[in-house]
Amino acid sequence: MKEILRVAALIVTVSVVLWFINSKLNASGGPSAKGTLTVYNWGEFIDPDLLKQFEKETGIKVIYETFDTNEGMMAKIEQGGTSYDITMPSEYMVEMMAEKDLLLPINHNKLSNFKNIDPYFLDLPFDPGNTYSIPYFWGTVGIAFNPTLLEGQTFESWDNLWDPSLKQAVILVDSARETIGMGLNSLDYSLNTTDLDQLRKATDKLKTLSPNVKAVIGDEVTQLMVNGEAAVSLTWSGQAADMMSENEDIDYIVPKEGSNLWFDNIVIPRTAKNIEGAYAFINFMLDAKMAAQNADYVGYSTPNLAALDFMDPEVTSDERFYPDEEARNHLEVYKNLGLEMLGHYNELFLEFKMDMK
Amino acid sequence: MNNKPLRPLYTLPYAAWIILFVIAPIALIVYYSFLDLVGNFTLDNYRNFFSSVYLKLTISSFWYAFLITAFALLFAYPTAYFLTKTKHKYLWLLLIIIPSWINLLLKTYAFIGLFGLYGPINAFLELTGLGKQQILFTDFSFVFVSVYIFIPFMILPIFNSLDKLNPTLIDASRDLGANSWTTFRRVIWPLTLNGVKSGIQVVFIPALSLFMITRLIAGNKVITLGTAIEQQFLVTQNWGMGSTIAVFLILFMFIIMLMTSGKERGASINGKVK
């Protein structure tokens, strides 16, 4: 009896001491105290040299953490365990987080470099007036392909993917909105449709693509394309840029029916503690030279108009990654369709995957 | 220690453990399975589960789990049998068990390389004149990799029951005129059935809920209940539906446990099998 009580008392004491130390740490020297800035970003989505330069210029120490899905990121912000000062959700996630009251409004007057952003990318439906978010990078969804593995097949239209010569050659992305969206695009429907009839038609059309589908996977596709293991894949422009930098044969195209225009955005979540530091960081990243250096490193398209002057003209005139306005008019930004509709998209996607053999 | 009234106190940590980490999570899953997206009580999730998509999913999950278990058993039983006959049987057993200590994802990625168009297996096929084959993203690759991953768990219980088998029983069977096949069928197999059953348990149940492999090796051409749960929680954020699928998975597991356990004649004869 005494033994057990002693052990129990020991455990309780240790727990209390640890809890006390933990709360002390969080209150003073822990993350996001004065002088530190906790940045929560996608993997491989910033030039690390810029973080060092920011630390040197401002004296603020950056704590950098990464995430790999929007949903995972939101879950951590919602829990509120770590005081993130900056994070970078995609457009539909900005809308969702704003709805859940997880974001702080941004005061544009505090951002002297805000004027550098191309007005074309401002005031979009997912965040009217850019109340909560500043565009960080943007891109499209399209087809990456390796002509050396194909017999002259081209991809001006989404329908080209259905060509019988592509048997077992096409890799799709394991994400409902992109893959169902491709079906919608090929039928000239909106990517944000909530019309059940259109969605049914798009799914049925996708099912006829089954003989051409090699696999439905995630980021692994980059390696398969680079190795020449796969010839054609549905992918994001930034991922295509990664493939192209490692294998020169690969090309990227956005079919003429159009596709998705996506954004990753800088926001200040409610968990932020160093708000002044967050503003300093955003302004630093919006600086034309810094944004140019960052875009060079990351390889995605920057919405920073002033930065384009500091970049290689060969890159900025590349229609595949910086499509002109005419081409951009065919692109559509995702709207947050609500959880119920998202569930329906996913159920149709599951039906399509189940049907694949 | 001899203090009887204190006995219940010793069970306290275990009781707390069971309540916190077994009963409470299952109760939560059942609770969530009755909630819709906005948190209202509903039976829709259950109705939805019996729609064609999820029913098809369940059947195909069972089919692949069955295939994986059957092939694992087919290879594990003879392996375990010959292991008990070798000189350094525990060393061999260890060698078979060691790969199961390596991270599952790591092994899966290794198979992507092995099975690839430019991988060693295809290089070999080309050498033999068969030409390149698409191995990755097929039913074959999925079942193969799953069997590879689960086979140590099938070998271990079968090995244990074979190892404990009293060799004099086999001699007796031979003395009484039974040939090898009859000895196996009437003596060895019934006495090792418990090992086989626990092997089936530890393979079939996890095989129902496999998920990363379905994407990495089968390219989502095989979808299991596990994949569906992962999608419901992480992508669709419909915890209710995810929980409903989980409830059914738990039910299936329970049924399989019932089917593969129960009193066994062989155990009482042997006397030593636990």
PDB file of N, CA and C in Angstrom, chain A residues 1 4 71 74 96 149 168 174 213-220 224 227-229 339-340 342-343 346-347 350-351 353-357, chain B residues 6 9-10 37 48 53-54 56-57 60 64 109 112 115-118 134 136-137 139 215-216 219-221 223 231-232 234-237:
ATOM      1  N   MET A   1       0.838  -1.202   0.000  1.00  0.00           N
ATOM      2  CA  MET A   1       0.000   0.000   0.000  1.00  0.00           C
ATOM      3  C   MET A   1       0.872   1.251   0.000  1.00  0.00           C
ATOM      4  N   ILE A   4       2.646   1.794  -3.240  1.00  0.00           N
ATOM      5  CA  ILE A   4       1.801   2.326  -4.309  1.00  0.00           C
ATOM      6  C   ILE A   4       1.538   3.805  -4.107  1.00  0.00           C
ATOM      7  N   GLU A  71      -5.721  20.995 -44.780  1.00  0.00           N
ATOM      8  CA  GLU A  71      -6.587  20.528 -43.704  1.00  0.00           C
ATOM      9  C   GLU A  71      -5.782  20.274 -42.432  1.00  0.00           C
ATOM     10  N   MET A  74      -4.904  23.578 -40.880  1.00  0.00           N
ATOM     11  CA  MET A  74      -6.022  24.212 -40.177  1.00  0.00           C
ATOM     12  C   MET A  74      -6.274  23.528 -38.836  1.00  0.00           C
ATOM     13  N   MET A  96     -12.408  29.221 -45.719  1.00  0.00           N
ATOM     14  CA  MET A  96     -12.877  28.363 -44.642  1.00  0.00           C
ATOM     15  C   MET A  96     -12.390  28.871 -43.288  1.00  0.00           C
ATOM     16  N   LEU A 149       8.247   9.904 -74.831  1.00  0.00           N
ATOM     17  CA  LEU A 149       7.608   8.622 -74.542  1.00  0.00           C
ATOM     18  C   LEU A 149       6.269   8.471 -75.257  1.00  0.00           C
ATOM     19  N   GLN A 168      -3.093   3.041 -70.313  1.00  0.00           N
ATOM     20  CA  GLN A 168      -2.260   2.838 -69.116  1.00  0.00           C
ATOM     21  C   GLN A 168      -1.117   3.843 -69.014  1.00  0.00           C
ATOM     22  N   ASP A 174      -4.488  12.342 -56.699  1.00  0.00           N
ATOM     23  CA  ASP A 174      -5.425  11.808 -55.710  1.00  0.00           C
ATOM     24  C   ASP A 174      -6.083  12.955 -54.944  1.00  0.00           C
ATOM     25  N   VAL A 213      -5.910   5.181 -67.437  1.00  0.00           N
ATOM     26  CA  VAL A 213      -5.338   5.609 -66.157  1.00  0.00           C
ATOM     27  C   VAL A 213      -4.346   4.570 -65.650  1.00  0.00           C
ATOM     28  N   LYS A 214      -3.134   5.062 -65.390  1.00  0.00           N
ATOM     29  CA  LYS A 214      -2.103   4.179 -64.861  1.00  0.00           C
ATOM     30  C   LYS A 214      -2.220   4.119 -63.343  1.00  0.00           C
ATOM     31  N   ALA A 215      -2.437   5.273 -62.721  1.00  0.00           N
ATOM     32  CA  ALA A 215      -2.560   5.316 -61.272  1.00  0.00           C
ATOM     33  C   ALA A 215      -3.135   6.651 -60.843  1.00  0.00           C
ATOM     34  N   VAL A 216      -3.642   6.679 -59.619  1.00  0.00           N
ATOM     35  CA  VAL A 216      -4.110   7.925 -59.010  1.00  0.00           C
ATOM     36  C   VAL A 216      -3.275   8.114 -57.753  1.00  0.00           C
ATOM     37  N   ILE A 217      -2.282   8.999 -57.801  1.00  0.00           N
ATOM     38  CA  ILE A 217      -1.363   9.104 -56.663  1.00  0.00           C
ATOM     39  C   ILE A 217      -1.112  10.557 -56.278  1.00  0.00           C
ATOM     40  N   GLY A 218      -0.246  10.781 -55.335  1.00  0.00           N
ATOM     41  CA  GLY A 218       0.044  12.131 -54.853  1.00  0.00           C
ATOM     42  C   GLY A 218       1.383  12.628 -55.369  1.00  0.00           C
ATOM     43  N   ASP A 219       2.185  13.175 -54.450  1.00  0.00           N
ATOM     44  CA  ASP A 219       3.451  13.803 -54.842  1.00  0.00           C
ATOM     45  C   ASP A 219       4.457  12.833 -55.454  1.00  0.00           C
ATOM     46  N   GLU A 220       4.231  11.527 -55.296  1.00  0.00           N
ATOM     47  CA  GLU A 220       5.166  10.544 -55.852  1.00  0.00           C
ATOM     48  C   GLU A 220       5.285  10.699 -57.363  1.00  0.00           C
ATOM     49  N   LEU A 224       8.185   9.715 -60.645  1.00  0.00           N
ATOM     50  CA  LEU A 224       7.840   8.822 -61.752  1.00  0.00           C
ATOM     51  C   LEU A 224       7.977   9.529 -63.089  1.00  0.00           C
ATOM     52  N   ASN A 227      11.782  10.057 -63.869  1.00  0.00           N
ATOM     53  CA  ASN A 227      12.440   8.807 -64.271  1.00  0.00           C
ATOM     54  C   ASN A 227      12.019   8.297 -65.636  1.00  0.00           C
ATOM     55  N   GLY A 228      10.953   8.896 -66.190  1.00  0.00           N
ATOM     56  CA  GLY A 228      10.433   8.379 -67.446  1.00  0.00           C
ATOM     57  C   GLY A 228       9.551   7.179 -67.241  1.00  0.00           C
ATOM     58  N   GLU A 229       9.183   6.932 -65.983  1.00  0.00           N
ATOM     59  CA  GLU A 229       8.301   5.814 -65.653  1.00  0.00           C
ATOM     60  C   GLU A 229       6.881   6.092 -66.129  1.00  0.00           C
ATOM     61  N   LEU A 339     -18.888  21.926 -46.763  1.00  0.00           N
ATOM     62  CA  LEU A 339     -18.468  20.552 -46.474  1.00  0.00           C
ATOM     63  C   LEU A 339     -19.368  19.521 -47.140  1.00  0.00           C
ATOM     64  N   GLU A 340     -20.661  19.838 -47.252  1.00  0.00           N
ATOM     65  CA  GLU A 340     -21.574  18.855 -47.808  1.00  0.00           C
ATOM     66  C   GLU A 340     -21.251  18.588 -49.275  1.00  0.00           C
ATOM     67  N   LEU A 342     -18.385  19.293 -50.765  1.00  0.00           N
ATOM     68  CA  LEU A 342     -17.052  18.684 -50.820  1.00  0.00           C
ATOM     69  C   LEU A 342     -17.172  17.178 -50.607  1.00  0.00           C
ATOM     70  N   GLY A 343     -18.059  16.799 -49.680  1.00  0.00           N
ATOM     71  CA  GLY A 343     -18.316  15.378 -49.437  1.00  0.00           C
ATOM     72  C   GLY A 343     -18.859  14.703 -50.685  1.00  0.00           C
ATOM     73  N   ASN A 346     -16.152  14.164 -53.177  1.00  0.00           N
ATOM     74  CA  ASN A 346     -15.285  13.056 -52.772  1.00  0.00           C
ATOM     75  C   ASN A 346     -15.947  11.701 -52.956  1.00  0.00           C
ATOM     76  N   GLU A 347     -17.278  11.689 -52.765  1.00  0.00           N
ATOM     77  CA  GLU A 347     -17.983  10.431 -52.953  1.00  0.00           C
ATOM     78  C   GLU A 347     -17.964  10.021 -54.431  1.00  0.00           C
ATOM     79  N   LEU A 350     -14.557   8.773 -55.183  1.00  0.00           N
ATOM     80  CA  LEU A 350     -14.412   7.406 -54.674  1.00  0.00           C
ATOM     81  C   LEU A 350     -15.072   6.424 -55.639  1.00  0.00           C
ATOM     82  N   GLU A 351     -16.243   6.815 -56.138  1.00  0.00           N
ATOM     83  CA  GLU A 351     -16.963   5.966 -57.086  1.00  0.00           C
ATOM     84  C   GLU A 351     -16.108   5.743 -58.339  1.00  0.00           C
ATOM     85  N   LYS A 353     -12.809   5.947 -58.516  1.00  0.00           N
ATOM     86  CA  LYS A 353     -11.649   5.102 -58.191  1.00  0.00           C
ATOM     87  C   LYS A 353     -12.054   3.640 -58.047  1.00  0.00           C
ATOM     88  N   MET A 354     -13.263   3.421 -57.470  1.00  0.00           N
ATOM     89  CA  MET A 354     -13.738   2.044 -57.305  1.00  0.00           C
ATOM     90  C   MET A 354     -13.980   1.383 -58.658  1.00  0.00           C
ATOM     91  N   ASP A 355     -14.343   2.226 -59.618  1.00  0.00           N
ATOM     92  CA  ASP A 355     -14.714   1.709 -60.930  1.00  0.00           C
ATOM     93  C   ASP A 355     -13.487   1.374 -61.775  1.00  0.00           C
ATOM     94  N   MET A 356     -12.345   1.868 -61.346  1.00  0.00           N
ATOM     95  CA  MET A 356     -11.109   1.731 -62.121  1.00  0.00           C
ATOM     96  C   MET A 356     -10.555   0.321 -62.018  1.00  0.00           C
ATOM     97  N   LYS A 357     -10.222  -0.263 -63.105  1.00  0.00           N
ATOM     98  CA  LYS A 357      -9.608  -1.591 -63.017  1.00  0.00           C
ATOM     99  C   LYS A 357      -8.659  -1.794 -64.173  1.00  0.00           C
TER     100      LYS A 357
ATOM    101  N   LEU B   6      -6.036  -5.393  -0.639  1.00  0.00           N
ATOM    102  CA  LEU B   6      -5.384  -4.455  -1.543  1.00  0.00           C
ATOM    103  C   LEU B   6      -5.428  -4.899  -2.998  1.00  0.00           C
ATOM    104  N   LEU B   9      -6.688  -2.760  -5.789  1.00  0.00           N
ATOM    105  CA  LEU B   9      -5.861  -1.592  -6.065  1.00  0.00           C
ATOM    106  C   LEU B   9      -4.878  -1.865  -7.201  1.00  0.00           C
ATOM    107  N   TYR B  10      -4.377  -3.110  -7.237  1.00  0.00           N
ATOM    108  CA  TYR B  10      -3.400  -3.451  -8.275  1.00  0.00           C
ATOM    109  C   TYR B  10      -4.015  -3.425  -9.669  1.00  0.00           C
ATOM    110  N   LEU B  37     -22.652  16.466 -40.500  1.00  0.00           N
ATOM    111  CA  LEU B  37     -21.574  17.452 -40.649  1.00  0.00           C
ATOM    112  C   LEU B  37     -21.650  18.595 -39.641  1.00  0.00           C
ATOM    113  N   ASN B  48     -26.161   5.756 -45.706  1.00  0.00           N
ATOM    114  CA  ASN B  48     -25.166   5.985 -46.751  1.00  0.00           C
ATOM    115  C   ASN B  48     -24.230   4.793 -46.910  1.00  0.00           C
ATOM    116  N   VAL B  53     -21.818   2.378 -53.334  1.00  0.00           N
ATOM    117  CA  VAL B  53     -20.363   2.636 -53.328  1.00  0.00           C
ATOM    118  C   VAL B  53     -19.686   1.969 -52.142  1.00  0.00           C
ATOM    119  N   TYR B  54     -20.228   2.205 -50.926  1.00  0.00           N
ATOM    120  CA  TYR B  54     -19.560   1.679 -49.745  1.00  0.00           C
ATOM    121  C   TYR B  54     -19.710   0.166 -49.613  1.00  0.00           C
ATOM    122  N   LYS B  56     -19.849  -1.883 -52.150  1.00  0.00           N
ATOM    123  CA  LYS B  56     -18.872  -2.415 -53.100  1.00  0.00           C
ATOM    124  C   LYS B  56     -17.469  -2.350 -52.501  1.00  0.00           C
ATOM    125  N   LEU B  57     -17.219  -1.223 -51.830  1.00  0.00           N
ATOM    126  CA  LEU B  57     -15.929  -1.010 -51.179  1.00  0.00           C
ATOM    127  C   LEU B  57     -15.669  -2.094 -50.136  1.00  0.00           C
ATOM    128  N   SER B  60     -14.976  -5.445 -51.845  1.00  0.00           N
ATOM    129  CA  SER B  60     -13.640  -5.537 -52.454  1.00  0.00           C
ATOM    130  C   SER B  60     -12.560  -5.563 -51.381  1.00  0.00           C
ATOM    131  N   TYR B  64      -9.727  -8.564 -51.128  1.00  0.00           N
ATOM    132  CA  TYR B  64      -8.268  -8.404 -51.105  1.00  0.00           C
ATOM    133  C   TYR B  64      -7.674  -8.900 -49.796  1.00  0.00           C
ATOM    134  N   TYR B 109       8.285   2.175 -50.316  1.00  0.00           N
ATOM    135  CA  TYR B 109       8.997   2.981 -51.314  1.00  0.00           C
ATOM    136  C   TYR B 109      10.045   2.149 -52.045  1.00  0.00           C
ATOM    137  N   ILE B 112       8.512   0.453 -54.876  1.00  0.00           N
ATOM    138  CA  ILE B 112       8.250   1.305 -56.053  1.00  0.00           C
ATOM    139  C   ILE B 112       9.455   1.229 -56.979  1.00  0.00           C
ATOM    140  N   PHE B 115       9.801  -2.485 -58.530  1.00  0.00           N
ATOM    141  CA  PHE B 115       8.782  -2.854 -59.504  1.00  0.00           C
ATOM    142  C   PHE B 115       8.745  -1.915 -60.709  1.00  0.00           C
ATOM    143  N   GLY B 116       9.446  -0.791 -60.634  1.00  0.00           N
ATOM    144  CA  GLY B 116       9.379   0.215 -61.691  1.00  0.00           C
ATOM    145  C   GLY B 116       9.805  -0.319 -63.055  1.00  0.00           C
ATOM    146  N   LEU B 117       9.436   0.466 -64.077  1.00  0.00           N
ATOM    147  CA  LEU B 117       9.773   0.062 -65.454  1.00  0.00           C
ATOM    148  C   LEU B 117      11.273  -0.092 -65.630  1.00  0.00           C
ATOM    149  N   TYR B 118      12.059   0.700 -64.874  1.00  0.00           N
ATOM    150  CA  TYR B 118      13.515   0.622 -65.000  1.00  0.00           C
ATOM    151  C   TYR B 118      14.123  -0.069 -63.785  1.00  0.00           C
ATOM    152  N   GLN B 134       4.262  -3.924 -66.994  1.00  0.00           N
ATOM    153  CA  GLN B 134       3.780  -2.969 -66.003  1.00  0.00           C
ATOM    154  C   GLN B 134       3.465  -3.746 -64.730  1.00  0.00           C
ATOM    155  N   LEU B 136       4.066  -2.271 -61.335  1.00  0.00           N
ATOM    156  CA  LEU B 136       3.573  -1.313 -60.361  1.00  0.00           C
ATOM    157  C   LEU B 136       2.128  -0.953 -60.714  1.00  0.00           C
ATOM    158  N   PHE B 137       1.346  -0.625 -59.719  1.00  0.00           N
ATOM    159  CA  PHE B 137      -0.055  -0.225 -59.893  1.00  0.00           C
ATOM    160  C   PHE B 137      -0.910  -1.339 -60.485  1.00  0.00           C
ATOM    161  N   ASP B 139      -3.038  -5.257 -59.401  1.00  0.00           N
ATOM    162  CA  ASP B 139      -3.500  -6.090 -58.297  1.00  0.00           C
ATOM    163  C   ASP B 139      -2.373  -6.971 -57.789  1.00  0.00           C
ATOM    164  N   ARG B 215      -2.331   3.388 -52.170  1.00  0.00           N
ATOM    165  CA  ARG B 215      -2.001   4.507 -53.049  1.00  0.00           C
ATOM    166  C   ARG B 215      -0.629   4.314 -53.697  1.00  0.00           C
ATOM    167  N   LEU B 216       0.366   3.951 -52.879  1.00  0.00           N
ATOM    168  CA  LEU B 216       1.739   3.923 -53.385  1.00  0.00           C
ATOM    169  C   LEU B 216       1.984   2.752 -54.323  1.00  0.00           C
ATOM    170  N   GLY B 219      -1.750   2.408 -56.745  1.00  0.00           N
ATOM    171  CA  GLY B 219      -2.184   3.616 -57.445  1.00  0.00           C
ATOM    172  C   GLY B 219      -3.667   3.879 -57.284  1.00  0.00           C
ATOM    173  N   ASN B 220      -4.199   3.554 -56.094  1.00  0.00           N
ATOM    174  CA  ASN B 220      -5.618   3.734 -55.798  1.00  0.00           C
ATOM    175  C   ASN B 220      -6.543   2.899 -56.668  1.00  0.00           C
ATOM    176  N   LYS B 221      -5.985   1.893 -57.347  1.00  0.00           N
ATOM    177  CA  LYS B 221      -6.869   1.007 -58.102  1.00  0.00           C
ATOM    178  C   LYS B 221      -7.480  -0.025 -57.163  1.00  0.00           C
ATOM    179  N   ILE B 223      -9.075  -0.035 -53.359  1.00  0.00           N
ATOM    180  CA  ILE B 223      -9.469   0.847 -52.266  1.00  0.00           C
ATOM    181  C   ILE B 223      -9.955  -0.028 -51.122  1.00  0.00           C
ATOM    182  N   GLN B 231      -9.726   9.143 -45.933  1.00  0.00           N
ATOM    183  CA  GLN B 231     -10.272  10.205 -46.769  1.00  0.00           C
ATOM    184  C   GLN B 231     -11.371  10.982 -46.042  1.00  0.00           C
ATOM    185  N   GLN B 232     -12.262  10.245 -45.365  1.00  0.00           N
ATOM    186  CA  GLN B 232     -13.373  10.912 -44.685  1.00  0.00           C
ATOM    187  C   GLN B 232     -12.862  11.857 -43.602  1.00  0.00           C
ATOM    188  N   LEU B 234      -9.554  13.151 -43.241  1.00  0.00           N
ATOM    189  CA  LEU B 234      -8.573  14.168 -43.615  1.00  0.00           C
ATOM    190  C   LEU B 234      -9.039  15.064 -44.748  1.00  0.00           C
ATOM    191  N   VAL B 235      -9.750  14.528 -45.722  1.00  0.00           N
ATOM    192  CA  VAL B 235     -10.109  15.329 -46.890  1.00  0.00           C
ATOM    193  C   VAL B 235     -11.524  15.878 -46.771  1.00  0.00           C
ATOM    194  N   THR B 236     -12.484  14.968 -46.645  1.00  0.00           N
ATOM    195  CA  THR B 236     -13.881  15.389 -46.629  1.00  0.00           C
ATOM    196  C   THR B 236     -14.249  16.043 -45.301  1.00  0.00           C
ATOM    197  N   GLN B 237     -13.483  15.739 -44.264  1.00  0.00           N
ATOM    198  CA  GLN B 237     -13.741  16.226 -42.917  1.00  0.00           C
ATOM    199  C   GLN B 237     -15.126  15.837 -42.424  1.00  0.00           C
TER     200      GLN B 237
END
